[in-house]
Short mmCIF file of C-alpha atoms and ligand atoms in Angstrom, two decimals:
data_model
loop_
_atom_site.label_atom_id
_atom_site.label_comp_id
_atom_site.label_asym_id
_atom_site.label_seq_id
_atom_site.Cartn_x
_atom_site.Cartn_y
_atom_site.Cartn_z
CA MET A 1 -12.92 -49.14 31.64
CA ASP A 2 -10.02 -51.26 32.37
CA ILE A 3 -10.02 -53.96 29.92
CA LYS A 4 -6.49 -55.17 30.89
CA LYS A 5 -7.74 -56.03 34.26
CA GLU A 6 -10.76 -57.76 32.98
CA ALA A 7 -8.78 -59.60 30.63
CA ALA A 8 -6.56 -60.79 33.33
CA VAL A 9 -9.26 -61.92 35.45
CA LEU A 10 -10.60 -63.96 32.63
CA SER A 11 -7.16 -65.37 31.72
CA GLN A 12 -6.59 -66.39 35.49
CA PHE A 13 -10.03 -67.76 36.18
CA ARG A 14 -10.00 -70.92 37.93
CA ILE A 15 -12.17 -73.88 36.41
CA ASP A 16 -11.90 -77.18 38.30
CA THR A 17 -13.82 -79.28 35.78
CA PRO A 18 -13.86 -78.73 32.02
CA VAL A 19 -16.60 -76.29 30.80
CA ALA A 20 -18.07 -76.11 27.31
CA ILE A 21 -19.83 -72.95 26.33
CA MET A 22 -21.67 -72.32 22.82
CA GLU A 23 -22.03 -69.25 21.02
CA VAL A 24 -25.01 -68.98 18.75
CA CYS A 25 -24.00 -66.09 16.56
CA GLY A 26 -21.66 -66.12 13.47
CA THR A 27 -20.19 -62.66 14.29
CA HIS A 28 -19.29 -63.97 17.81
CA THR A 29 -17.60 -67.00 16.19
CA THR A 30 -15.41 -64.52 14.14
CA GLU A 31 -14.81 -62.07 16.89
CA PHE A 32 -13.60 -64.42 19.64
CA PHE A 33 -10.90 -65.03 17.28
CA ARG A 34 -10.31 -61.83 15.77
CA THR A 35 -10.10 -59.94 19.00
CA GLY A 36 -7.90 -62.51 20.46
CA VAL A 37 -10.30 -63.26 23.33
CA LYS A 38 -10.24 -66.76 22.60
CA ASP A 39 -6.46 -66.89 23.10
CA ILE A 40 -6.92 -65.69 26.73
CA PHE A 41 -9.29 -68.32 27.63
CA PRO A 42 -8.44 -70.07 30.95
CA GLU A 43 -7.67 -73.69 31.10
CA ASN A 44 -10.48 -76.09 30.85
CA LEU A 45 -12.66 -73.57 29.13
CA ARG A 46 -13.87 -74.73 25.64
CA LEU A 47 -15.99 -72.53 23.04
CA ILE A 48 -18.25 -74.41 20.67
CA ASP A 49 -19.80 -72.94 17.57
CA GLY A 50 -23.48 -73.21 17.29
CA PRO A 51 -25.77 -72.85 14.27
CA GLY A 52 -25.26 -69.16 14.20
CA CYS A 53 -24.31 -68.33 10.54
CA PRO A 54 -27.40 -67.83 8.38
CA VAL A 55 -25.84 -68.59 5.29
CA CYS A 56 -24.26 -71.74 6.52
CA VAL A 57 -27.54 -73.21 8.04
CA THR A 58 -29.42 -72.74 4.60
CA SER A 59 -29.96 -76.02 3.21
CA ASN A 60 -28.79 -76.90 -0.34
CA ASP A 61 -32.32 -77.17 -1.68
CA TYR A 62 -32.92 -73.54 -1.01
CA LEU A 63 -30.12 -72.35 -3.33
CA ASP A 64 -30.94 -75.19 -5.93
CA THR A 65 -34.45 -73.79 -5.99
CA ALA A 66 -33.46 -70.11 -6.48
CA ILE A 67 -31.10 -71.05 -9.36
CA ALA A 68 -33.91 -73.11 -11.02
CA MET A 69 -36.43 -70.21 -10.54
CA GLY A 70 -33.96 -67.73 -12.12
CA TRP A 71 -33.39 -69.88 -15.18
CA GLN A 72 -36.81 -71.30 -15.64
CA HIS A 73 -38.82 -68.22 -15.07
CA ASN A 74 -36.38 -65.60 -16.36
CA CYS A 75 -36.06 -63.67 -13.04
CA VAL A 76 -33.43 -61.68 -11.61
CA ILE A 77 -32.06 -63.11 -8.51
CA THR A 78 -31.18 -60.44 -5.74
CA THR A 79 -29.25 -61.54 -2.65
CA PHE A 80 -26.92 -60.56 0.29
CA GLY A 81 -23.32 -61.05 -0.88
CA ASP A 82 -22.56 -63.78 1.45
CA MET A 83 -24.68 -66.33 -0.71
CA MET A 84 -22.81 -65.73 -3.86
CA LYS A 85 -20.07 -68.37 -3.41
CA VAL A 86 -22.12 -70.71 -1.26
CA PRO A 87 -22.02 -74.11 -2.94
CA SER A 88 -25.35 -75.43 -4.00
CA SER A 89 -25.97 -79.06 -4.82
CA TYR A 90 -24.42 -78.65 -8.33
CA SER A 91 -23.27 -75.10 -8.62
CA SER A 92 -23.36 -71.74 -6.97
CA LEU A 93 -24.83 -68.34 -7.71
CA ALA A 94 -21.50 -66.97 -8.65
CA LYS A 95 -20.97 -69.75 -11.24
CA GLU A 96 -24.47 -69.46 -12.55
CA LYS A 97 -23.95 -65.63 -13.01
CA SER A 98 -20.86 -66.40 -15.08
CA LYS A 99 -22.94 -68.71 -17.20
CA GLY A 100 -25.50 -65.69 -17.87
CA LEU A 101 -27.96 -66.04 -15.10
CA SER A 102 -29.04 -62.37 -13.79
CA VAL A 103 -27.86 -62.37 -10.13
CA GLU A 104 -27.45 -58.99 -8.27
CA VAL A 105 -25.89 -58.39 -4.91
CA VAL A 106 -27.66 -55.89 -2.48
CA TYR A 107 -26.60 -54.47 0.69
CA SER A 108 -30.26 -53.94 1.78
CA PRO A 109 -33.38 -55.80 0.87
CA MET A 110 -34.81 -52.47 0.23
CA ASP A 111 -32.26 -52.01 -2.76
CA ALA A 112 -34.07 -55.03 -4.36
CA VAL A 113 -37.25 -53.42 -4.07
CA ASP A 114 -36.01 -50.18 -5.55
CA MET A 115 -34.66 -52.37 -8.42
CA ALA A 116 -37.94 -53.76 -9.15
CA GLU A 117 -39.54 -50.39 -8.99
CA LYS A 118 -37.26 -49.14 -11.73
CA ASN A 119 -37.20 -52.04 -13.82
CA PRO A 120 -40.88 -52.88 -14.43
CA GLU A 121 -40.24 -55.07 -17.38
CA LYS A 122 -37.98 -57.62 -15.11
CA LYS A 123 -39.07 -59.81 -12.35
CA PHE A 124 -36.97 -59.67 -9.18
CA ILE A 125 -36.69 -62.48 -6.55
CA PHE A 126 -34.88 -61.51 -3.32
CA LEU A 127 -33.30 -64.46 -1.24
CA SER A 128 -34.94 -63.68 2.16
CA ILE A 129 -32.44 -65.39 4.53
CA GLY A 130 -31.13 -64.42 8.02
CA PHE A 131 -32.26 -64.67 11.54
CA GLU A 132 -34.41 -62.62 13.72
CA THR A 133 -32.20 -59.55 13.20
CA THR A 134 -32.77 -59.48 9.34
CA ALA A 135 -36.42 -60.62 9.17
CA PRO A 136 -37.87 -57.25 10.24
CA ALA A 137 -36.03 -55.53 7.37
CA GLU A 138 -37.18 -58.15 4.99
CA ALA A 139 -40.86 -57.73 6.30
CA VAL A 140 -40.81 -54.00 5.64
CA CYS A 141 -39.74 -54.65 2.23
CA VAL A 142 -42.68 -57.00 1.49
CA ARG A 143 -45.00 -54.46 2.99
CA GLU A 144 -43.40 -51.66 0.96
CA ALA A 145 -43.77 -53.76 -2.32
CA LYS A 146 -47.50 -54.20 -1.57
CA LYS A 147 -48.08 -50.66 -0.82
CA LYS A 148 -46.37 -49.58 -4.09
CA ASN A 149 -48.48 -52.36 -5.71
CA LEU A 150 -45.25 -53.88 -7.39
CA LYS A 151 -46.19 -56.90 -9.43
CA ASN A 152 -42.49 -57.87 -10.13
CA PHE A 153 -41.03 -58.24 -6.60
CA PHE A 154 -41.06 -61.54 -4.92
CA ILE A 155 -39.16 -63.09 -2.10
CA LEU A 156 -37.84 -66.64 -1.59
CA PRO A 157 -38.75 -67.15 2.05
CA GLY A 158 -35.80 -68.74 3.86
CA ASN A 159 -35.68 -67.09 7.19
CA LYS A 160 -34.88 -69.01 10.29
CA LEU A 161 -35.44 -68.51 13.98
CA THR A 162 -32.63 -69.20 16.47
CA VAL A 163 -34.61 -69.88 19.55
CA PRO A 164 -36.20 -73.24 18.24
CA ALA A 165 -32.51 -74.20 17.04
CA VAL A 166 -31.20 -73.85 20.44
CA LYS A 167 -34.17 -75.89 21.91
CA VAL A 168 -33.49 -78.53 19.49
CA LEU A 169 -29.56 -78.79 20.41
CA LEU A 170 -30.68 -78.89 24.15
CA ASP A 171 -33.39 -81.61 23.60
CA SER A 172 -30.97 -83.73 21.61
CA GLY A 173 -28.36 -83.95 24.22
CA GLU A 174 -25.79 -84.79 21.51
CA VAL A 175 -23.42 -82.10 22.71
CA ASN A 176 -22.77 -81.34 26.44
CA ILE A 177 -23.21 -77.51 26.72
CA ASP A 178 -22.77 -75.90 30.12
CA GLY A 179 -23.83 -72.44 29.04
CA PHE A 180 -24.49 -69.98 26.25
CA ILE A 181 -23.10 -66.81 24.74
CA LEU A 182 -26.43 -65.52 23.25
CA PRO A 183 -26.38 -63.32 19.91
CA GLY A 184 -26.54 -59.64 20.77
CA HIS A 185 -28.40 -58.54 17.70
CA VAL A 186 -30.95 -61.31 17.47
CA SER A 187 -31.68 -60.44 21.03
CA ALA A 188 -32.05 -56.83 20.22
CA ILE A 189 -35.13 -57.74 18.21
CA ILE A 190 -36.58 -60.75 20.27
CA GLY A 191 -35.59 -59.32 23.75
CA ARG A 192 -33.79 -60.82 26.77
CA LYS A 193 -36.98 -62.63 28.10
CA ALA A 194 -37.25 -64.82 24.97
CA TRP A 195 -34.24 -66.81 26.30
CA ASP A 196 -35.46 -67.36 29.81
CA PHE A 197 -36.49 -70.92 28.95
CA ILE A 198 -32.86 -71.91 28.75
CA ALA A 199 -32.56 -71.25 32.60
CA THR A 200 -36.14 -72.15 33.59
CA ASP A 201 -36.66 -75.25 31.39
CA TYR A 202 -33.13 -76.51 30.91
CA GLY A 203 -31.36 -75.31 34.07
CA LYS A 204 -28.45 -73.72 32.14
CA PRO A 205 -27.06 -70.20 32.32
CA SER A 206 -26.56 -67.87 29.50
CA VAL A 207 -25.42 -64.43 28.70
CA ILE A 208 -26.42 -62.14 25.88
CA ALA A 209 -23.16 -60.51 24.58
CA GLY A 210 -22.17 -57.47 22.38
CA PHE A 211 -19.51 -57.40 19.82
CA GLU A 212 -16.51 -55.51 21.16
CA ASP A 213 -13.55 -57.28 22.69
CA TYR A 214 -14.58 -56.09 26.28
CA ASP A 215 -18.17 -57.37 25.56
CA LEU A 216 -16.70 -60.86 24.99
CA ILE A 217 -14.38 -60.71 27.89
CA ARG A 218 -17.33 -59.68 30.10
CA ALA A 219 -19.75 -62.03 28.88
CA THR A 220 -17.46 -64.96 29.17
CA LEU A 221 -16.61 -63.83 32.87
CA MET A 222 -20.28 -63.51 33.74
CA LEU A 223 -21.05 -66.91 32.14
CA LEU A 224 -18.19 -68.41 34.21
CA HIS A 225 -19.59 -66.67 37.37
CA LEU A 226 -22.92 -67.95 36.70
CA LEU A 227 -21.84 -71.42 36.40
CA LYS A 228 -20.68 -71.36 39.94
CA ASP A 229 -24.24 -70.25 40.93
CA THR A 230 -26.86 -72.78 41.79
CA THR A 231 -29.62 -70.78 40.15
CA PRO A 232 -29.52 -70.57 36.44
CA LYS A 233 -30.03 -67.22 34.90
CA VAL A 234 -30.04 -65.22 31.68
CA LEU A 235 -27.82 -62.12 31.91
CA ASN A 236 -27.54 -59.36 29.61
CA GLU A 237 -24.17 -57.89 29.12
CA TYR A 238 -25.34 -55.87 26.12
CA ALA A 239 -27.97 -53.95 27.99
CA ARG A 240 -27.04 -50.76 26.08
CA VAL A 241 -28.60 -52.19 23.21
CA VAL A 242 -30.75 -55.17 24.25
CA ARG A 243 -33.95 -54.53 26.13
CA ASP A 244 -36.12 -57.14 27.97
CA ASP A 245 -38.86 -57.13 25.41
CA GLY A 246 -36.62 -56.46 22.49
CA ASN A 247 -37.88 -54.10 19.78
CA PRO A 248 -41.65 -54.54 19.83
CA LYS A 249 -42.13 -52.42 16.58
CA ALA A 250 -39.82 -54.67 14.67
CA LEU A 251 -41.66 -57.81 16.05
CA GLU A 252 -45.00 -56.52 15.04
CA ILE A 253 -43.79 -55.91 11.55
CA VAL A 254 -42.46 -59.38 11.36
CA TYR A 255 -45.55 -61.11 12.26
CA SER A 256 -47.88 -58.82 10.10
CA VAL A 257 -45.91 -60.32 7.02
CA PHE A 258 -44.89 -63.73 8.21
CA THR A 259 -46.08 -66.63 10.27
CA LYS A 260 -44.03 -69.41 11.81
CA GLY A 261 -43.54 -72.40 9.96
CA ASN A 262 -41.20 -75.47 9.29
CA ALA A 263 -37.68 -74.88 8.13
CA THR A 264 -35.01 -77.20 7.16
CA TRP A 265 -31.54 -76.57 8.67
CA ARG A 266 -28.39 -77.89 7.29
CA GLY A 267 -27.06 -80.75 9.49
CA ILE A 268 -30.21 -80.52 11.73
CA GLY A 269 -32.95 -81.18 9.45
CA ILE A 270 -36.56 -79.89 9.71
CA ILE A 271 -37.34 -77.85 12.89
CA PRO A 272 -41.16 -77.13 13.42
CA GLU A 273 -41.98 -73.37 13.69
CA SER A 274 -38.24 -72.33 13.25
CA GLY A 275 -38.91 -70.59 9.64
CA LEU A 276 -40.99 -67.76 8.60
CA ASP A 277 -43.50 -68.19 5.76
CA LEU A 278 -45.38 -65.47 4.13
CA LYS A 279 -49.02 -64.88 5.36
CA PRO A 280 -51.77 -65.69 2.72
CA GLU A 281 -52.32 -62.00 2.18
CA TYR A 282 -48.77 -61.67 0.95
CA ALA A 283 -48.87 -64.76 -1.30
CA ASP A 284 -48.38 -62.71 -4.44
CA PHE A 285 -44.86 -61.99 -3.24
CA ASP A 286 -44.12 -65.57 -2.48
CA ALA A 287 -41.66 -67.06 -5.26
CA TYR A 288 -42.64 -70.39 -3.94
CA LYS A 289 -46.08 -69.96 -4.88
CA GLN A 290 -45.61 -67.86 -8.01
CA PHE A 291 -42.49 -69.75 -9.78
CA PRO A 292 -43.09 -73.41 -9.49
CA VAL A 293 -39.94 -75.39 -10.36
CA GLU A 294 -38.53 -78.87 -10.67
CA VAL A 295 -35.33 -79.22 -8.88
CA PRO A 296 -33.33 -82.40 -8.86
CA LEU A 297 -32.85 -84.06 -5.52
CA PRO A 298 -30.41 -81.95 -3.40
CA LYS A 299 -27.19 -83.56 -2.53
CA GLU A 300 -24.25 -82.73 0.01
CA HIS A 301 -20.53 -82.89 -0.79
CA PRO A 302 -19.88 -86.19 0.71
CA GLY A 303 -16.74 -85.16 2.81
CA CYS A 304 -18.22 -81.81 4.12
CA ARG A 305 -18.92 -81.99 7.79
CA CYS A 306 -20.68 -78.56 8.17
CA GLY A 307 -23.67 -80.34 9.41
CA GLU A 308 -21.93 -81.79 12.48
CA LEU A 309 -20.08 -78.48 12.94
CA LEU A 310 -23.50 -76.64 13.08
CA ARG A 311 -24.76 -78.90 15.81
CA GLY A 312 -21.47 -78.33 17.88
CA VAL A 313 -20.31 -81.90 17.48
CA ILE A 314 -16.98 -81.17 15.90
CA ILE A 315 -14.91 -78.22 15.55
CA PRO A 316 -13.44 -77.28 11.92
CA THR A 317 -10.14 -78.67 12.38
CA ASP A 318 -11.66 -82.05 12.99
CA CYS A 319 -12.83 -82.18 9.33
CA PRO A 320 -10.30 -83.94 7.27
CA LEU A 321 -10.80 -81.61 4.23
CA PHE A 322 -10.19 -78.31 6.47
CA GLY A 323 -7.36 -76.24 4.96
CA LYS A 324 -6.47 -78.99 2.33
CA ALA A 325 -9.29 -79.51 -0.10
CA CYS A 326 -11.40 -76.85 1.52
CA THR A 327 -10.08 -73.50 1.83
CA PRO A 328 -11.78 -69.99 1.20
CA GLU A 329 -10.57 -69.84 -2.29
CA HIS A 330 -11.95 -73.24 -3.03
CA ALA A 331 -14.49 -73.84 -0.41
CA VAL A 332 -16.15 -77.14 -0.29
CA GLY A 333 -18.91 -76.18 2.04
CA PRO A 334 -20.78 -73.01 3.16
CA CYS A 335 -18.93 -72.88 6.58
CA MET A 336 -15.76 -72.18 4.70
CA VAL A 337 -17.31 -69.54 2.42
CA SER A 338 -19.47 -67.28 4.63
CA SER A 339 -17.46 -64.58 6.53
CA GLU A 340 -19.36 -65.73 9.56
CA GLY A 341 -18.80 -69.45 9.10
CA PRO A 342 -16.87 -71.24 11.71
CA CYS A 343 -14.52 -72.97 9.08
CA SER A 344 -13.72 -69.54 7.58
CA ALA A 345 -13.01 -68.05 11.09
CA TYR A 346 -10.75 -70.98 12.12
CA TYR A 347 -8.84 -70.60 8.58
CA LYS A 348 -8.44 -66.86 9.01
CA TYR A 349 -7.43 -66.50 12.60
CA GLY A 350 -6.99 -69.87 14.36
CA ARG A 351 -5.08 -72.34 12.44
CA LYS A 352 -3.43 -73.81 15.42
CA MET B 1 -24.25 -60.46 7.07
CA CYS B 2 -25.31 -60.17 10.76
CA LEU B 3 -22.31 -57.45 11.48
CA ALA B 4 -24.27 -54.46 12.74
CA ILE B 5 -22.03 -51.41 13.51
CA PRO B 6 -22.99 -48.48 16.00
CA MET B 7 -23.52 -45.38 13.93
CA THR B 8 -24.49 -41.77 14.80
CA VAL B 9 -27.67 -40.22 13.44
CA LYS B 10 -26.90 -36.84 11.52
CA LYS B 11 -30.19 -36.15 9.79
CA ILE B 12 -33.79 -37.58 9.47
CA GLU B 13 -35.43 -37.09 6.09
CA GLY B 14 -38.92 -38.79 5.87
CA SER B 15 -38.38 -42.62 6.37
CA LYS B 16 -34.74 -42.47 6.08
CA ALA B 17 -32.00 -41.38 8.36
CA ILE B 18 -28.36 -40.36 7.45
CA VAL B 19 -26.09 -42.02 9.79
CA GLU B 20 -22.27 -41.79 10.31
CA SER B 21 -19.42 -43.87 11.53
CA MET B 22 -15.77 -42.90 11.00
CA GLY B 23 -16.50 -40.45 8.36
CA VAL B 24 -18.55 -42.78 6.26
CA GLU B 25 -22.29 -41.46 5.73
CA LYS B 26 -25.03 -43.76 4.83
CA ALA B 27 -28.89 -43.40 4.16
CA VAL B 28 -30.71 -45.95 6.22
CA ASP B 29 -34.27 -46.89 6.82
CA ILE B 30 -36.16 -46.00 10.22
CA ALA B 31 -39.16 -48.07 9.85
CA LEU B 32 -38.15 -50.40 12.82
CA THR B 33 -37.34 -47.35 15.09
CA PRO B 34 -39.77 -44.52 14.29
CA ASP B 35 -38.69 -42.82 17.57
CA VAL B 36 -35.04 -42.21 16.58
CA LYS B 37 -33.67 -38.61 16.98
CA VAL B 38 -30.64 -36.70 15.48
CA ASN B 39 -27.41 -37.55 17.57
CA ASP B 40 -28.79 -41.01 18.56
CA LYS B 41 -26.25 -43.69 18.44
CA VAL B 42 -27.83 -46.53 16.58
CA ILE B 43 -27.20 -50.31 15.33
CA VAL B 44 -27.73 -50.58 11.72
CA HIS B 45 -28.36 -53.97 10.09
CA ALA B 46 -29.00 -54.58 6.29
CA GLY B 47 -29.75 -50.81 5.62
CA PHE B 48 -32.10 -50.62 8.66
CA ILE B 49 -31.66 -49.15 12.12
CA ILE B 50 -32.75 -52.15 14.49
CA GLU B 51 -32.01 -50.35 17.73
CA ILE B 52 -31.14 -47.22 19.51
CA LEU B 53 -28.31 -47.38 22.03
CA ASP B 54 -29.32 -46.52 25.66
CA PRO B 55 -26.59 -44.14 26.96
CA GLU B 56 -28.24 -44.67 30.63
CA ALA B 57 -27.75 -48.40 30.63
CA ALA B 58 -24.20 -48.02 29.25
CA ARG B 59 -23.27 -45.66 32.07
CA GLU B 60 -24.64 -48.01 34.58
CA ILE B 61 -22.91 -51.10 33.40
CA GLU B 62 -19.61 -49.25 33.37
CA ALA B 63 -20.07 -48.00 36.99
CA THR B 64 -20.84 -51.67 38.29
CA TRP B 65 -18.35 -53.42 36.24
CA ASP B 66 -15.27 -52.34 38.16
CA GLU B 67 -16.95 -53.72 41.40
CA TYR B 68 -17.77 -56.87 39.74
CA THR B 69 -14.14 -57.59 38.43
CA THR B 70 -12.73 -56.95 41.92
CA LEU B 71 -15.48 -59.23 43.40
CA LEU B 72 -14.70 -61.99 40.77
CA ASN B 73 -11.05 -61.51 41.68
CA GLN B 74 -11.55 -62.17 45.38
CA GLU B 75 -13.68 -65.09 44.94
CA GLN B 76 -11.08 -66.66 42.84
CA LYS B 77 -8.54 -66.23 45.63
S1 SF4 C 401 -13.64 -77.48 6.33
FE1 SF4 C 401 -14.80 -77.09 4.46
S2 SF4 C 401 -15.49 -79.25 3.92
FE2 SF4 C 401 -14.85 -79.28 6.14
S3 SF4 C 401 -16.79 -78.75 7.32
FE3 SF4 C 401 -15.79 -76.87 6.85
S4 SF4 C 401 -16.77 -76.12 4.95
FE4 SF4 C 401 -17.11 -78.52 5.07
#
């Protein structure tokens, strides 16, 4: 492998008219910066961040509901660490924890199941968020809880599917996107073919990319090359991990537990069939069904422009609060909190 | 949250595998990849193996990539 040679080809790539490509994965957002690949982009090539950070696209009412459930029904909230500092309408999990709400961070959703099993006297709600990559793990946990006949483990369904979100962005035409760098690990689950519609229905090229510096360079080169071609295609730079049909076992497990439903995305609104609801046979594990709560109407910080960011309309430095009122230490919006959020990536690596 | 790192399978014990990367070992769930074997390189996400790396595909890509860069280079001239 001669990464220097590949890097040189990329940096010298001649693009006659400006090109905008979008990545749809929070880890890609960060890695393009961290590896410096964004710095060697040729002239006329622009990278737009898409709705790829699962924490960022989670709307405020989800966290508001989780916090209300914790207090009103005396439940322990278990969550991935990324969610802790995300601002809700009126607070955050971290702030509520300091006021006495039981909140536990887990690395794997299975840890939440284990906690519930070991503490039968307490009720545990796992905040089930994440894209196609995370949903299979969460589905296994719900199945496991049912197998173990746990009566004190629940999930708050908040999973989202990236494919319908990409369709909405393409349909809206709000942003001009010439091609996509597609998420490697989402694709590991759903498969290369799940993206064919971008080429067949929208006539745009895309490339599934891995996460190393050479992956990003190669995927970008492949996309630039495809853009010169008249037949749009979906290429797979990450074939060492991503198969044409994805991981059928994982998909089978997901759809044995969940069924597609509406989901609300920050900045985009409700997208039909873009979320995962629990199937009726798993209703006993559904926190929405078991713990009804009253929550005040959600509100957004008036200055925060995460919504526009997640649609690719602006970049973080276009937000007047960026780096001033809003920093990782005092984040105004989720896009600055999550390690995969575009504002956090720009703040850490790309303030220029 | 979506960062999934390649790790090597050291041992399989029931529904779990012991995986290792840079000296760090971890027990992960194999429910999504029941065919996993010792020495496989795997992608782990949220405590689960989500996919097994295909060494064959990796080799093929390496073999073609050199040609590809040369080709791209020429086209640009
Ligand atoms: S910089 Fe802060 S306030 Fe502005 S869009 Fe990003 S998270 Fe929101």
